[in-house]
Structures are given as structure tokens and as C-alpha cells.
Coordinates of C-alpha atoms and ligand atoms in Angstrom, one line a residue:
X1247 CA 0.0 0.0 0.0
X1248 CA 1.2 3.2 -0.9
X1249 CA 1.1 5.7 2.1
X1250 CA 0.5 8.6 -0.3
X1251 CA 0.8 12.1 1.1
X1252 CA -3.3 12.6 0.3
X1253 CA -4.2 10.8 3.2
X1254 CA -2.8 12.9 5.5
X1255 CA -2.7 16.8 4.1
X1256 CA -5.8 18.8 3.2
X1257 CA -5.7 21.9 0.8
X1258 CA -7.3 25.0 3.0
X1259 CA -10.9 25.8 1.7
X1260 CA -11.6 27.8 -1.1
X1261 CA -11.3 31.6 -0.2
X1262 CA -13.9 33.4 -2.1
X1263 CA -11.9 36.6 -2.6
X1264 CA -13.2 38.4 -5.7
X1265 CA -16.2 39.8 -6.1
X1266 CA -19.5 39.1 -8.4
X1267 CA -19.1 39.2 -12.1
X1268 CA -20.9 41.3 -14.3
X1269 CA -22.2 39.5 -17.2
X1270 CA -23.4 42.3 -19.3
X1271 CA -26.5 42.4 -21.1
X1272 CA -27.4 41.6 -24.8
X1273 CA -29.7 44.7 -26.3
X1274 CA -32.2 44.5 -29.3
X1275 CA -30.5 44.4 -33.0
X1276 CA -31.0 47.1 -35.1
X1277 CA -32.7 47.7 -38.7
X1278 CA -30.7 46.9 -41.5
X1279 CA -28.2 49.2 -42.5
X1280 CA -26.7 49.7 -46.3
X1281 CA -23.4 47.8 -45.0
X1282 CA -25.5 44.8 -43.6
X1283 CA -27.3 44.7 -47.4
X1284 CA -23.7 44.4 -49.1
X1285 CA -23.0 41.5 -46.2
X1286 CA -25.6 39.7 -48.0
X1287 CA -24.7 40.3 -51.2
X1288 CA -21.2 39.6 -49.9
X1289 CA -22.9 36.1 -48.7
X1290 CA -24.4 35.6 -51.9
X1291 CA -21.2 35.5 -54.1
X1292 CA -19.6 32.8 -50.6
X1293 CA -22.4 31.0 -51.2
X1294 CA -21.2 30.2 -55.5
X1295 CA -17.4 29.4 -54.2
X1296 CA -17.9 26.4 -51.9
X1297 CA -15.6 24.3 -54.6
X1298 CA -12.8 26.7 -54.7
X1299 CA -12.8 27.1 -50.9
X1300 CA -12.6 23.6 -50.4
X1301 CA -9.8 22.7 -52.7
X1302 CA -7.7 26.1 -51.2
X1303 CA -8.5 24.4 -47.8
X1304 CA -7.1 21.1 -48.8
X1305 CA -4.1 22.4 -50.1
X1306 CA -3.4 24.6 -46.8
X1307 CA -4.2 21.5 -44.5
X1308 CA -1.8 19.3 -46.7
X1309 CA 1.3 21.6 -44.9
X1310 CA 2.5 19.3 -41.8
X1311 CA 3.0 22.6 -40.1
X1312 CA 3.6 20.8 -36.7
X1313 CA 5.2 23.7 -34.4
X1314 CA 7.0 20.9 -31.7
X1315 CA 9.1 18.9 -34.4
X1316 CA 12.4 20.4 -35.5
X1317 CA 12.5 18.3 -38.9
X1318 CA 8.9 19.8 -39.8
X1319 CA 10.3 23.7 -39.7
X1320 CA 10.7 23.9 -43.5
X1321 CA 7.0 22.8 -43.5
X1322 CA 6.6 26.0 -40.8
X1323 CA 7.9 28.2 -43.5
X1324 CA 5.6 27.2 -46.2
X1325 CA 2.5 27.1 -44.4
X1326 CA 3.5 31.0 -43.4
X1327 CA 4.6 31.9 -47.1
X1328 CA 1.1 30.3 -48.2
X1329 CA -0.9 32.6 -45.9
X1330 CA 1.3 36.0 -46.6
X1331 CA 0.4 34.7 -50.3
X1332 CA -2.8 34.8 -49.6
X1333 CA -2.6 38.1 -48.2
X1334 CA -0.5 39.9 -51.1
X1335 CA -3.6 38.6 -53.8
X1336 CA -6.0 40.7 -52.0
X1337 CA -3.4 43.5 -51.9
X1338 CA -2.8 44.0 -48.0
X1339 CA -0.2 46.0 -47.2
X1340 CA 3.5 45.3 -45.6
X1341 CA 3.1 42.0 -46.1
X1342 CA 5.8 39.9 -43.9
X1343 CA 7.1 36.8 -42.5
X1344 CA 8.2 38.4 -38.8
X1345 CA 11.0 36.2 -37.1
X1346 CA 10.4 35.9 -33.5
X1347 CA 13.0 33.9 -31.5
X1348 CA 10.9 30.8 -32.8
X1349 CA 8.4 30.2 -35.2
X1350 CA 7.4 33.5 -37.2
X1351 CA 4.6 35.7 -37.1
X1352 CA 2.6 36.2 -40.5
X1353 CA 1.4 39.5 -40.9
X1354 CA -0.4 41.8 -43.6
X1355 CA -2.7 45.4 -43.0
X1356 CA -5.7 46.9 -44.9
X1357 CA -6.0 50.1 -43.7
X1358 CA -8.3 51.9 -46.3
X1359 CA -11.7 51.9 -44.6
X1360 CA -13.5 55.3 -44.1
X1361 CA -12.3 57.2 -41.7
X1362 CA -13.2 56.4 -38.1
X1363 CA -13.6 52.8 -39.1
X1364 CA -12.7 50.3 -36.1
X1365 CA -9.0 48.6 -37.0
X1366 CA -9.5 44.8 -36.6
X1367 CA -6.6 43.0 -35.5
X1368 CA -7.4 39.5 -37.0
X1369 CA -5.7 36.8 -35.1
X1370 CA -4.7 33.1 -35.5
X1371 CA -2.0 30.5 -35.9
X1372 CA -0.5 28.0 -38.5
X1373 CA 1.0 25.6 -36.7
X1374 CA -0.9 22.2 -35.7
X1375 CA -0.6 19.1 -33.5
X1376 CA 1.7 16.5 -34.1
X1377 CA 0.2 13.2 -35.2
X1378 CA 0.6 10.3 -32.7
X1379 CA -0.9 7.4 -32.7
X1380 CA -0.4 7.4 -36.2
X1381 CA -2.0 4.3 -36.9
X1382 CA -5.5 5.0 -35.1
X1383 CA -6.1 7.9 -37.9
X1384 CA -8.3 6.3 -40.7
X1385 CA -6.7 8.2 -43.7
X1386 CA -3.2 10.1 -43.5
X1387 CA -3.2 13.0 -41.5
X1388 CA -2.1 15.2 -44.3
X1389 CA -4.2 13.9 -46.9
X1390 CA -6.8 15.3 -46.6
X1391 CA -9.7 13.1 -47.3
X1392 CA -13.8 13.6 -46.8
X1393 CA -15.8 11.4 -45.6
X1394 CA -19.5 12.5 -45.0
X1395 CA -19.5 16.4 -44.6
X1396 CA -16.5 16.0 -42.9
X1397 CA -12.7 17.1 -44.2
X1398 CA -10.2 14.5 -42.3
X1399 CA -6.5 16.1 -41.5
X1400 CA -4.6 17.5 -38.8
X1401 CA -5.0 21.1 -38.3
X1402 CA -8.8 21.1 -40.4
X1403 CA -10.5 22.2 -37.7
X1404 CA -8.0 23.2 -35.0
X1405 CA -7.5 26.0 -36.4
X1406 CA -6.6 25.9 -40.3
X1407 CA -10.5 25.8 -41.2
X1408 CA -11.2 28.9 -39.2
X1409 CA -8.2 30.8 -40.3
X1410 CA -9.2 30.1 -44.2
X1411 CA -12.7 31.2 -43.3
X1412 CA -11.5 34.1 -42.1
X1413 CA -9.6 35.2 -44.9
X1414 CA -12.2 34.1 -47.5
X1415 CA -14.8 36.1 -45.7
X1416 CA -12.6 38.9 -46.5
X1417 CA -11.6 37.8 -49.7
X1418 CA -15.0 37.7 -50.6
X1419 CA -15.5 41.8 -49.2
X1420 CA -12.5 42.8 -51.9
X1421 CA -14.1 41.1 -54.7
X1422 CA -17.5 41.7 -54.3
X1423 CA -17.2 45.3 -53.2
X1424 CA -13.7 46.5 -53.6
X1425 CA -12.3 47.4 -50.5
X1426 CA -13.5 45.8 -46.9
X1427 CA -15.5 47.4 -44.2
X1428 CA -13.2 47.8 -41.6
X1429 CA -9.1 48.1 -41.7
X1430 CA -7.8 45.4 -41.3
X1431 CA -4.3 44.1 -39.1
X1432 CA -3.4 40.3 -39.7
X1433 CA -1.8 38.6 -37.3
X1434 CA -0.9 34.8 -37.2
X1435 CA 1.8 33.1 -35.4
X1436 CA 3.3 29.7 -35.2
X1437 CA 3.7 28.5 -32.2
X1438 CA -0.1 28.8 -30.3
X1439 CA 0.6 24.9 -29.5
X1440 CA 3.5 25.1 -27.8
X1441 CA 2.0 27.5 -25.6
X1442 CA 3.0 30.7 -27.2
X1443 CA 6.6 31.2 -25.7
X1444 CA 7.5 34.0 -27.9
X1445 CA 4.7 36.1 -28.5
X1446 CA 5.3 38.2 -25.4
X1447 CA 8.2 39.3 -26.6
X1448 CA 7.0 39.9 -29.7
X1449 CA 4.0 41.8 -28.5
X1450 CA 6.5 43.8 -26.7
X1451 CA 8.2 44.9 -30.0
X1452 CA 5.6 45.1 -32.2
X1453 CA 2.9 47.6 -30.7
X1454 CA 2.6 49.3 -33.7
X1455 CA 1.9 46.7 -35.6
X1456 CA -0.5 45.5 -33.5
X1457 CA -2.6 48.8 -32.6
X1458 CA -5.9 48.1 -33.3
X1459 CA -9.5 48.5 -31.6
X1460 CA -9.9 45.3 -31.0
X1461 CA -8.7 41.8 -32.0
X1462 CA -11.0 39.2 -34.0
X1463 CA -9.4 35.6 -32.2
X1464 CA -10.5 33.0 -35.3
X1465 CA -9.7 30.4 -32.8
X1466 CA -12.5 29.6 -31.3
X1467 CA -16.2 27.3 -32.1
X1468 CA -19.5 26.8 -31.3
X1469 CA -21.4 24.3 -29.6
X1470 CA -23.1 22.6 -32.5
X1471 CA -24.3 23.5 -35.9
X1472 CA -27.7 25.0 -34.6
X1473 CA -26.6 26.1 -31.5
X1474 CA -24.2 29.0 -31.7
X1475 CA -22.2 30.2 -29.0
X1476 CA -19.6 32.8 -28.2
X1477 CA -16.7 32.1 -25.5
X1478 CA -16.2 34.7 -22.9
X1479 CA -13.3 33.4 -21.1
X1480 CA -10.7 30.9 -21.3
X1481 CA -8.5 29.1 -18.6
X1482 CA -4.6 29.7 -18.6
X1483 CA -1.7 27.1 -19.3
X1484 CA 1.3 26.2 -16.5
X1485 CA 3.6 23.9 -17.5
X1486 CA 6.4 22.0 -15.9
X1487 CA 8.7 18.5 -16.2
X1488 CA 9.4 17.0 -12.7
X1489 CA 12.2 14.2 -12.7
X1490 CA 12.8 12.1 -10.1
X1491 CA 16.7 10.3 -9.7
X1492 CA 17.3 7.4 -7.3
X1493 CA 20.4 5.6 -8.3
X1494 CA 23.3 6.8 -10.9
X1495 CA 21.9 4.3 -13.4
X1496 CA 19.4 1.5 -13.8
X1497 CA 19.8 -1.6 -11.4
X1498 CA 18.9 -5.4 -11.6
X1499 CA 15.4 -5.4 -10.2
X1500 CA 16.7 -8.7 -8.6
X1501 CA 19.5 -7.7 -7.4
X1502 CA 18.6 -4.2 -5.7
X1503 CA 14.6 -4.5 -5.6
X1504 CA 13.9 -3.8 -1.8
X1505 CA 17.0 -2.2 -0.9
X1506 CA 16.7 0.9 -3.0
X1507 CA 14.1 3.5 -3.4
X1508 CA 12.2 3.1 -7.0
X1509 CA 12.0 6.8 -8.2
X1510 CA 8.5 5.4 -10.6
X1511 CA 7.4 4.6 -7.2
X1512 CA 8.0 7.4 -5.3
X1513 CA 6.5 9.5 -8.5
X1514 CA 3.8 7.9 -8.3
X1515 CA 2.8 8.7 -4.8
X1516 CA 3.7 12.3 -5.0
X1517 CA 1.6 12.4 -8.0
X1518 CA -1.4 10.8 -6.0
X1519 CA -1.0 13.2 -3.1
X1520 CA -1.4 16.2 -5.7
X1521 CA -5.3 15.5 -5.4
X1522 CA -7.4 14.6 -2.1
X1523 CA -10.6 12.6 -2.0
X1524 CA -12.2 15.1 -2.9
X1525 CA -10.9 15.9 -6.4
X1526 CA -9.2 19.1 -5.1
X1527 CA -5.8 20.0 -6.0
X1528 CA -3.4 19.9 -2.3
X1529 CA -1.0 22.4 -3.4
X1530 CA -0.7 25.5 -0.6
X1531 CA -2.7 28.4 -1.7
X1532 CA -3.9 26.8 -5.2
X1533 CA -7.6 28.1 -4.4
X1534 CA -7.0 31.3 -2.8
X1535 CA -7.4 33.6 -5.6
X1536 CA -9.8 31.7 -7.3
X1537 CA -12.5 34.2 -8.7
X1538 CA -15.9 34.2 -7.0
X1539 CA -18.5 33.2 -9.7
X1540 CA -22.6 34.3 -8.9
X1541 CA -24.8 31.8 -8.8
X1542 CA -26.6 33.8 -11.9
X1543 CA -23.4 33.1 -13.9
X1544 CA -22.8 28.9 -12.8
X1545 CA -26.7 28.8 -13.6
X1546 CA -25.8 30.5 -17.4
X1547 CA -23.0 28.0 -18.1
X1548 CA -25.2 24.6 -16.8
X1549 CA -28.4 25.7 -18.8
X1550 CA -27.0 26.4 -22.0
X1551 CA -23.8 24.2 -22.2
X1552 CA -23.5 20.2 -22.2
X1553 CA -25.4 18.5 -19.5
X1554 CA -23.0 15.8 -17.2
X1555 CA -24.7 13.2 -19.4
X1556 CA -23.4 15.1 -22.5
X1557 CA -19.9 15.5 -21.4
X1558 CA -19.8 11.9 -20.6
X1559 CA -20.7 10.8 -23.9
X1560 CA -18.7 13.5 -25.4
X1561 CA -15.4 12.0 -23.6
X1562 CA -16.2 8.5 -23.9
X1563 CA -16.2 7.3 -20.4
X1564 CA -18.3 5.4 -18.5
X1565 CA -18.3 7.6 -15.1
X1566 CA -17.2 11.1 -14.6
X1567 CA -14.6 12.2 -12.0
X1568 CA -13.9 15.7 -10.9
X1569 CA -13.8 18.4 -8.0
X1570 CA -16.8 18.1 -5.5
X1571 CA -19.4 20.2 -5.4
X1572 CA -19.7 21.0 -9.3
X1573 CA -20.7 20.2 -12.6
X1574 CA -18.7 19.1 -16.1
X1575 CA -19.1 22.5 -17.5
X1576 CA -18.2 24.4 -13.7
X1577 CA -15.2 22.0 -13.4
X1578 CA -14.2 23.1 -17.3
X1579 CA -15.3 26.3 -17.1
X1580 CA -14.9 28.4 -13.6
X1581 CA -12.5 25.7 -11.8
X1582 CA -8.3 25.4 -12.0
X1583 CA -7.4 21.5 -12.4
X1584 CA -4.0 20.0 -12.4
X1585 CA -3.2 17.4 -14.6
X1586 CA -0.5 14.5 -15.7
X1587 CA -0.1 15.2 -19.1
X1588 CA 2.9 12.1 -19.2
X1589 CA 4.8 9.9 -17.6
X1590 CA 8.1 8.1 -18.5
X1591 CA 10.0 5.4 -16.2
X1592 CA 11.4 2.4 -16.6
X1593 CA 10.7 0.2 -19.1
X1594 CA 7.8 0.0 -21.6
X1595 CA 8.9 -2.0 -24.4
X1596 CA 7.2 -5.2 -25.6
X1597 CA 7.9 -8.2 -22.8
X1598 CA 9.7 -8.1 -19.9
X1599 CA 13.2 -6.7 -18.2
X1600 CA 13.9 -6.9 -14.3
X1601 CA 15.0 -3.1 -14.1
X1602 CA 15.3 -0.8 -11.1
X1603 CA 14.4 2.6 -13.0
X1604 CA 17.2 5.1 -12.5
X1605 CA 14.8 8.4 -13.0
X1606 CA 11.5 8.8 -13.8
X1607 CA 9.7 11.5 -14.9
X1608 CA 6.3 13.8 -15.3
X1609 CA 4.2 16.1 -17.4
X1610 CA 2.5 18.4 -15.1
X1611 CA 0.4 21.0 -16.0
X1612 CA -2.6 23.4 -14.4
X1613 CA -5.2 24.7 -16.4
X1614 CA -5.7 28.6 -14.2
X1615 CA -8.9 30.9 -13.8
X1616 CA -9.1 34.2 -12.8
X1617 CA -7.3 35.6 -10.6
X1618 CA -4.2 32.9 -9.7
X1619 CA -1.1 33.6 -10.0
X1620 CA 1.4 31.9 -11.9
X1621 CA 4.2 32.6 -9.5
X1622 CA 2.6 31.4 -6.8
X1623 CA 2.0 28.0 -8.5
X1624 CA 5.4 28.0 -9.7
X1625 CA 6.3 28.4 -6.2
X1626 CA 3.8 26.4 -4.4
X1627 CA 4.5 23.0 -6.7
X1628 CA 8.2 23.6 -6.1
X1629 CA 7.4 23.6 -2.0
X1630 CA 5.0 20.3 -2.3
X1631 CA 7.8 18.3 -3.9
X1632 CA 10.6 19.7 -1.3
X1633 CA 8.4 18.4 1.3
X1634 CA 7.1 15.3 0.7
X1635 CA 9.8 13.8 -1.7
X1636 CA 11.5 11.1 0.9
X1637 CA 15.1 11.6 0.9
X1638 CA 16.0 8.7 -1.2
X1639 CA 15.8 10.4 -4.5
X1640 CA 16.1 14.1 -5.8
X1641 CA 13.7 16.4 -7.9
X1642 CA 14.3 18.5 -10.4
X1643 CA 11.4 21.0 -11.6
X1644 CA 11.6 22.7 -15.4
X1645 CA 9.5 25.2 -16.1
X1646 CA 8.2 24.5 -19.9
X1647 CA 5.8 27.2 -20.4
X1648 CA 3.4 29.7 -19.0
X1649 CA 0.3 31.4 -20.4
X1650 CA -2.7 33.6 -19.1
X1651 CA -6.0 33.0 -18.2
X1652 CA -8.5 35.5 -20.1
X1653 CA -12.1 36.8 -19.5
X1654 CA -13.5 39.4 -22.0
X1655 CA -15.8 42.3 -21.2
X1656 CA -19.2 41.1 -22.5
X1657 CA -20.9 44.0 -23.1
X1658 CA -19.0 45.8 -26.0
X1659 CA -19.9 46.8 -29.0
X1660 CA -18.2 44.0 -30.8
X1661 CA -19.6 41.7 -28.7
X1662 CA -23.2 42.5 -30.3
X1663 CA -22.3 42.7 -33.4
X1664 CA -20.6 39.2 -33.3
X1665 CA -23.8 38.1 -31.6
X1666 CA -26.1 39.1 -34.2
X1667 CA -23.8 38.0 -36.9
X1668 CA -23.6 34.5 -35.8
X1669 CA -27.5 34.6 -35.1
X1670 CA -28.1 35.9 -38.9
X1671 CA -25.8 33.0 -40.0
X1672 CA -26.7 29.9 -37.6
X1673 CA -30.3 30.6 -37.1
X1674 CA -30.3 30.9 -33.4
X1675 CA -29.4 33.3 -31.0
X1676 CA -25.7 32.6 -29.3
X1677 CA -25.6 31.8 -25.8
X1678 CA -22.1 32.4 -23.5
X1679 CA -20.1 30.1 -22.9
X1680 CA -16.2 29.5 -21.0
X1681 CA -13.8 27.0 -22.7
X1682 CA -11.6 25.0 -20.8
X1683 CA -8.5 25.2 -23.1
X1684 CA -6.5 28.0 -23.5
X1685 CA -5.0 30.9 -26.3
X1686 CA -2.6 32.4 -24.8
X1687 CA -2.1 35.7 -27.3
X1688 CA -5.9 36.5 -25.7
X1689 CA -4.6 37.6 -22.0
X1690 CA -1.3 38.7 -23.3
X1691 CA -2.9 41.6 -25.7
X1692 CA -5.3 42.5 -22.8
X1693 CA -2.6 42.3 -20.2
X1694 CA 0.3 44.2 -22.6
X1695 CA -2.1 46.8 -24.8
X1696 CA -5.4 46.7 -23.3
X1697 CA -6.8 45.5 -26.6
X1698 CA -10.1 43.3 -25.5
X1699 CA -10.8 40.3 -27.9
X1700 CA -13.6 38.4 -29.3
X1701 CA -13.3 34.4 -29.5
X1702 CA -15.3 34.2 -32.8
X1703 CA -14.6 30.3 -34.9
X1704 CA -16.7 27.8 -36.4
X1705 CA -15.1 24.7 -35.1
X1706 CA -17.4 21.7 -33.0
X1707 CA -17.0 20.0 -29.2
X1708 CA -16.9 16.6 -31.6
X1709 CA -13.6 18.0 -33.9
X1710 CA -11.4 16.3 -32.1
X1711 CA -9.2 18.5 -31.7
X1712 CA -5.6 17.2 -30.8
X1713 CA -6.5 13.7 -31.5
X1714 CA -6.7 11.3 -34.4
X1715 CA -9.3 11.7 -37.1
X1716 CA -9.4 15.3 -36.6
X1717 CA -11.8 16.6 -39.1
X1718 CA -13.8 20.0 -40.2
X1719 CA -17.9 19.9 -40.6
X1720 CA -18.1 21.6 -44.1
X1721 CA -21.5 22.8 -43.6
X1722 CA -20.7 25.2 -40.4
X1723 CA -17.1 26.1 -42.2
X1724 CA -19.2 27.2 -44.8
X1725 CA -21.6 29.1 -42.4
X1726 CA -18.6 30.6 -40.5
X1727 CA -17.3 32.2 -43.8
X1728 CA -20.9 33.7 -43.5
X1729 CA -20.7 34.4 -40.3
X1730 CA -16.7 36.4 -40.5
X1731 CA -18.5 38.4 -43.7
X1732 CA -21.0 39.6 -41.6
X1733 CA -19.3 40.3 -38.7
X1734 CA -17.0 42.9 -40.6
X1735 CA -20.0 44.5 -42.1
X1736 CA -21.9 45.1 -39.1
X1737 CA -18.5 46.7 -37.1
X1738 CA -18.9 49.3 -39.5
X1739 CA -22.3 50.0 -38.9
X1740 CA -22.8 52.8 -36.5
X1741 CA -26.3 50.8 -35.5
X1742 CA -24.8 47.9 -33.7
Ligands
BES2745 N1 -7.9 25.9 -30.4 C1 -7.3 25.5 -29.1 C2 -8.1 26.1 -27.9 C3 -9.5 25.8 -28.0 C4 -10.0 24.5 -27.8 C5 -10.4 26.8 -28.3 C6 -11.3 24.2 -27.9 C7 -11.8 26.5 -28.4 C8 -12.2 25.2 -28.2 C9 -5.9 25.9 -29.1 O1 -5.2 25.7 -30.3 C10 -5.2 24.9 -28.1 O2 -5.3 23.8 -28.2 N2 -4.5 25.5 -27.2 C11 -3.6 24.9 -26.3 C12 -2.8 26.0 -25.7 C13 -1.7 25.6 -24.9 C14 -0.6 24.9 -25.6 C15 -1.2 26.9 -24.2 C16 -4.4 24.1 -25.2 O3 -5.5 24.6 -24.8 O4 -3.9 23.1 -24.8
MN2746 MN1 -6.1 26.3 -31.9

């Protein structure tokens, strides 16, 4: 029996420190103004290039863009020269592949509209998963291949499909009218899957570039095809490796076993203490700062979101596990979590070997809400280990990556128009929603320029994003070229 350090340490209750949350407050759509009558004309001529937008797509998804593996960075640098291509046919402006101290930053500007015209900083990324398990996918990952209304390949929905929506949307504004209804700032990056390490930095450098009113995040998704939504917040991203060493090198299980520590072992306990019964995380302090949600917003997020029974049959399991006291879409939504991402020990290979593992080690990483505080997680995880690790091994804790939790002001301008433009395009009003995963460029632009975003995408829950057989409904791609088109019209309407 493993004595793990659960059993006997309890994380201090949940301090309700910050205060109620406005939600903000949808208000009646306006009449139609002459901008929204070119939208639809604007939808119209969409409407005629499905074909063409398809066969574009495939050729954009056929890139192995995949940000984490050094042999695909020639692959990096097409998939950025095929967007700033795309850019310099509908004549944007310095068009330019920006190096950042990693992958680079693809960006163009439009900034002909009338004057007083919003400047939309249009935001995505490039880069995609990589692949593994190979063999589970059903046709090549890079191939992309339909089956139903669905287009198969890595990166089609997560977030390739969105970015080419975007871009067609305004594609389709140049040709059918000439110009676009709002100036434009494109901004993609490269490296939103391996948590966005350098786009601080660059943010830092790059202001101008990046002035805008607001910025347009392409990726984002909807709940289902008839049920639009629009995400309002999204968790943060803290990511470390902890290694564990016993001996200088591997030992004969026979030989050692029972008079030497096993660092998988003693891993595995420390990682079984991180959680109590309860489903809390133990580390000190991990709650404190948690932000206070009203019982008006938790009752918003179970009413329109998945039920429990919908989450369960979204993830495929047969019983679902999670903190005490709330719901799937609370534990997703308004709750931090701490999860093992990987582990490595020993070995794994097919058969057997009698080996004492020299090391073994963990992915760990925290998904954060409003208002923690990376430091303090950095520091509390750091303090967990130094006191329960026995003294028969040592840890070592890298820091892989960080990124910020986001919540955006609901009640904006923007925020209506997107609204009413998904409404037009989906049939059905959009309800609000937080997603558990996390865009790191969203809290950096607030944090750094104050520019407020909105989460606006056409991707599904049932993508599967991340995971083999990835694959892109047509028919709400489709719609989401609608719904981008009529989005940029209606910023530019004084009614909205
Ligand atoms: N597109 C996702 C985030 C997302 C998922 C938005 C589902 C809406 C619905 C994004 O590309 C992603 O996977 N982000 C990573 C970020 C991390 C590496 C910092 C994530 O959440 O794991
Ligand atoms: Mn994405």
C-alpha cells in the first residue's frame, strides 16, 4: 500500500476573494443598414465558391505545419509563405514573415476603410498538433480526405479551417465590393501549440503593428451547428517536467529491488497526493485567488452548455470524475485542475526486463482561472515536492511554459455585433459560454495593450481536436465564412 501524502494533508478551503461578475447584457438588434445589405450580397457571391474554398482548404491542411518537431520547420515556413500569399492577392499591405525567437509571425494590414472605421486586428495560428498514434487515424493525416460532410487532416479544424474562413470572408469583401468594411491588421503566429513562448516578446516589439480596436481571435467554435455560441473566457496554461533520480543508473530489479528507493514509485505517490478525495488539488494556496462566480453566472453555463450526461458521452467514459461540489461545464469552465499530461519510467517495451528505473519522470500542468497567480503555482508545486519527496531520491522541476487566463468584457460593441452575426448566420441566438482550453495571445494583448478580444470560430466539441481523425464539418465552415462576412460588415455599422 502506498502511504500517499493525500491521506494525510488537506488543501485550506476555497477563499472566495473576488467579487461578483458582471455578465453584461445583450440589447435589441438594429434595422438593417446599407453595410448589412452588401453582407448579404457579400454572402451571396460565398455562397457560389464552396468548390474553390474547399480545394484552397485542402491544399493549406496538406502543410504538416507541426510547431513541436524540429524536422517539420521547412513545413513552418511554407504554411507562413502560403498565408502571406494569400494576403498579397488581396493586396494588403507590408506583407511579412516576422521572425520571432521561434516560429514566425505572419502578418499583412488593410487600412483603407472610411475614416473612423474600427482597425480589426485579425488573429490566429499556423501551426498544428503532431500526429501520434499514427495508426489510429483512418486516412493520412495530411491527406486530406472527406468522408460525409467531414474534411479529415490535422490542423482542419483546429485552427486551419477557421483561419481560411476568415480570410475568405474577407476575400469575398475585396471582390464583391472592392475594399473591406473595416481596416484590417493580420496577425498569425506559429507556435499557439506550444503555448505561445514568444509572443510576449513579440507583442513587446511590435505595438505598432498591433494597434488596433480590438482583436478578432478566429480560434475559437460553437457548440453545435444549430446552437451557436460565443466564448467569454478561457482558462490559462502552467507547464512543468518533474524528474525524479534514485540511483546513478538503472539496477537489476533482482539484485537491488527492496533495498533501493524506485524513483517510478515514489512518483507515483507524489503524484497521488497532488489530489485529495475530494478531487481538489493539495497544493498551498492553489484556491485562494480563485475568482468568485454568482450563482446567476454557474446557472448560465449549466443551462445552456453540455449536461453531465453530455460530457460523458462527449469523452467517452463510463463515469465522470472531478472536484466536489460541481458540474462538467463548472469544473471546465470556472474551476483550476491539475493534470498528468505524461509519464516516463522504466521500461515499456514489448515483454519483460527486471530493471530498477534510474529516473522517472512527469508532465504536469494546471489549467488557471481568474485571478491565480502563476508565481505562486510555480512556487507552491516547487514547496509540495521539497516536502514530501523522501530523501532517497532528488527532484528536479523545469518550467516549460506559461500562459494567461482571459475573460473578455461582455458587453461591447463588438460583442453585439458578433452576436447578431452568428444569429443571422446559424439561425439561433448565441448563448455564452467558458472553454476550458486556452489561447494564450488573448490575456497577453489585454494584459500588454489593453486590446479586448472576441473568441469568434466555427469549429465543434466533436472536432477532435488534438486527437486522431481530426476533421472539419463543411457545412458550419461554410456558415462561418458567413458568419466572418457579416461580422465585418456590421462593425462598421454605427447601429450595432
Ligand atoms: N484551439 C485550441 C483552444 C480551444 C480548444 C479553443 C477548444 C476553443 C475550443 C488551441 O489551439 C489549443 O489547443 N491551445 C492549447 C494551448 C496551450 C498549448 C497553451 C491548449 O489549450 O492546450
Ligand atoms: Mn487552436
Amino acid at each position: 500500500m502506498i502511504r500517499s501524502p493525500s491521506t494525510t494533508f488537506r488543501p485550506p478551503f476555497v477563499k472566495l476573494l473576488n467579487g461578483g461578475f458582471h455578465t453584461g447584457r445583450q440589447e435589441p438588434v438594429s434595422e438593417m443598414s446599407s453595410n448589412e445589405a452588401k453582407s448579404e450580397a457579400v454572402v451571396a457571391y460565398v455562397r457560389l465558391n464552396h468548390d474553390r474554398y474547399l480545394s484552397e482548404l485542402k491544399e493549406y491542411v496538406s502543410i504538416p505545419s507541426i510547431s513541436t518537431l524540429p524536422e517539420n520547420k521547412k513545413d513552418m515556413e511554407r504554411a507562413a509563405q502560403w498565408l502571406k500569399a494569400q494576403l498579397e492577392k488581396m493586396q494588403f499591405a507590408n506583407t511579412a514573415i516576422l521572425p520571432t525567437e521561434g516560429h514566425p509571425v505572419v502578418y499583412g494590414e488593410w487600412l483603407k476603410a472610411p475614416p473612423g472605421s474600427p482597425i480589426v486586428l485579425v488573429y490566429g495560428h499556423y501551426d498544428v498538433q503532431p500526429v501520434d498514434p499514427l495508426n489510429e487515424w483512418l486516412s493520412p493525416p495530411f491527406t486530406p480526405t472527406m468522408r460525409g460532410d467531414r474534411l479529415f487532416a490535422r490542423g482542419a479544424a483546429d485552427m486551419k479551417g477557421q483561419g481560411h474562413a476568415v480570410l475568405k470572408s474577407l476575400e469575398a469583401w475585396m471582390t464583391k465590393t472592392g475594399g473591406l468594411p473595416v481596416n484590417v491588421r493580420f496577425f498569425f503566429e506559429g507556435e499557439e501549440e506550444l503555448g505561445s513562448p514568444h509572443l510576449e516578446a513579440f507583442i513587446a516589439k511590435n505595438k505598432e503593428k498591433l494597434t488596433s480596436t480590438f482583436c478578432l481571435n478566429c480560434d475559437g467554435g460553437i457548440a453545435a451547428p444549430d446552437k451557436p455560441s460565443m466564448v467569454y473566457g478561457l482558462r490559462g496554461l502552467e507547464y512543468f517536467e518533474v524528474w525524479v533520480r534514485g540511483a546513478e543508473s538503472d539496477l537489476h530489479s533482482g539484485r537491488y529491488g527492496g533495498a533501493v528507493a524506485n524513483p517510478a514509485v515514489v512518483l507515483a505517490g507524489l503524484i497521488d497526493g497532488l489530489h485529495d478525495d475530494d478531487g481538489r488539488v493539495t497544493l498551498r494556496g492553489f484556491y485562494d485567488k480563485v475568482r468568485t462566480v454568482s450563482q446567476e453566472e454557474r446557472d448560465e453555463l449549466n443551462g445552456h452548455g453540455f449536461t453531465d450526461d453530455e460530457w460523458r458521452k462527449s469523452a467517452g467514459v463510463k463515469t465522470l470524475y472531478g472536484e466536489k461540489g460541481f458540474t462538467s461545464s463548472e469544473r471546465v469552465g470556472i474551476r483550476p485542475t491539475l493534470e498528468v499530461n505524461g509519464m516516463l519510467s522504466g521500461f515499456t517495451g514489448v515483454g519483460q526486463k527486471t530493471v530498477l528505473p534510474a529516473t522517472a519522470m512527469v508532465k504536469i500542468s494546471m489549467r488557471t482561472v481568474p485571478y491565480q497567480e502563476s508565481a505562486q503555482i510555480d512556487a507552491s508545486l516547487r514547496d509540495y515536492f521539497r516536502q514530501y519527496a523522501p530523501p532517497t531520491v532528488t527532484v528536479d522541476i523545469k518550467r516549460i511554459s506559461t500562459g494567461p487566463y482571459a475573460i473578455v468584457e461582455r458587453n461591447t460593441p463588438q460583442l453585439r455585433a458578433a452576436s447578431k452575426a452568428l444569429e443571422q448566420s446559424y439561425g439561433a441566438k448565441p448563448f455564452f459560454e467558458l472553454e476550458g482550453g486556452s489561447i494564450p495571445v488573448v490575456g497577453l494583448l489585454k494584459n500588454h495593450l489593453g486590446v479586448n478580444t472576441v473568441v469568434l470560430g466555427c469549429g465543434l466539441a466533436d472536432d477532435k481536436l488534438h486527437a486522431p481523425n481530426e476533421g472539419l464539418h463543411l457545412p458550419t465552415y461554410y456558415k462561418g465564412i458567413e458568419a466572418y462576412a457579416r461580422f465585418f460588415g456590421l462593425l462598421s455599422s454605427p447601429t450595432t
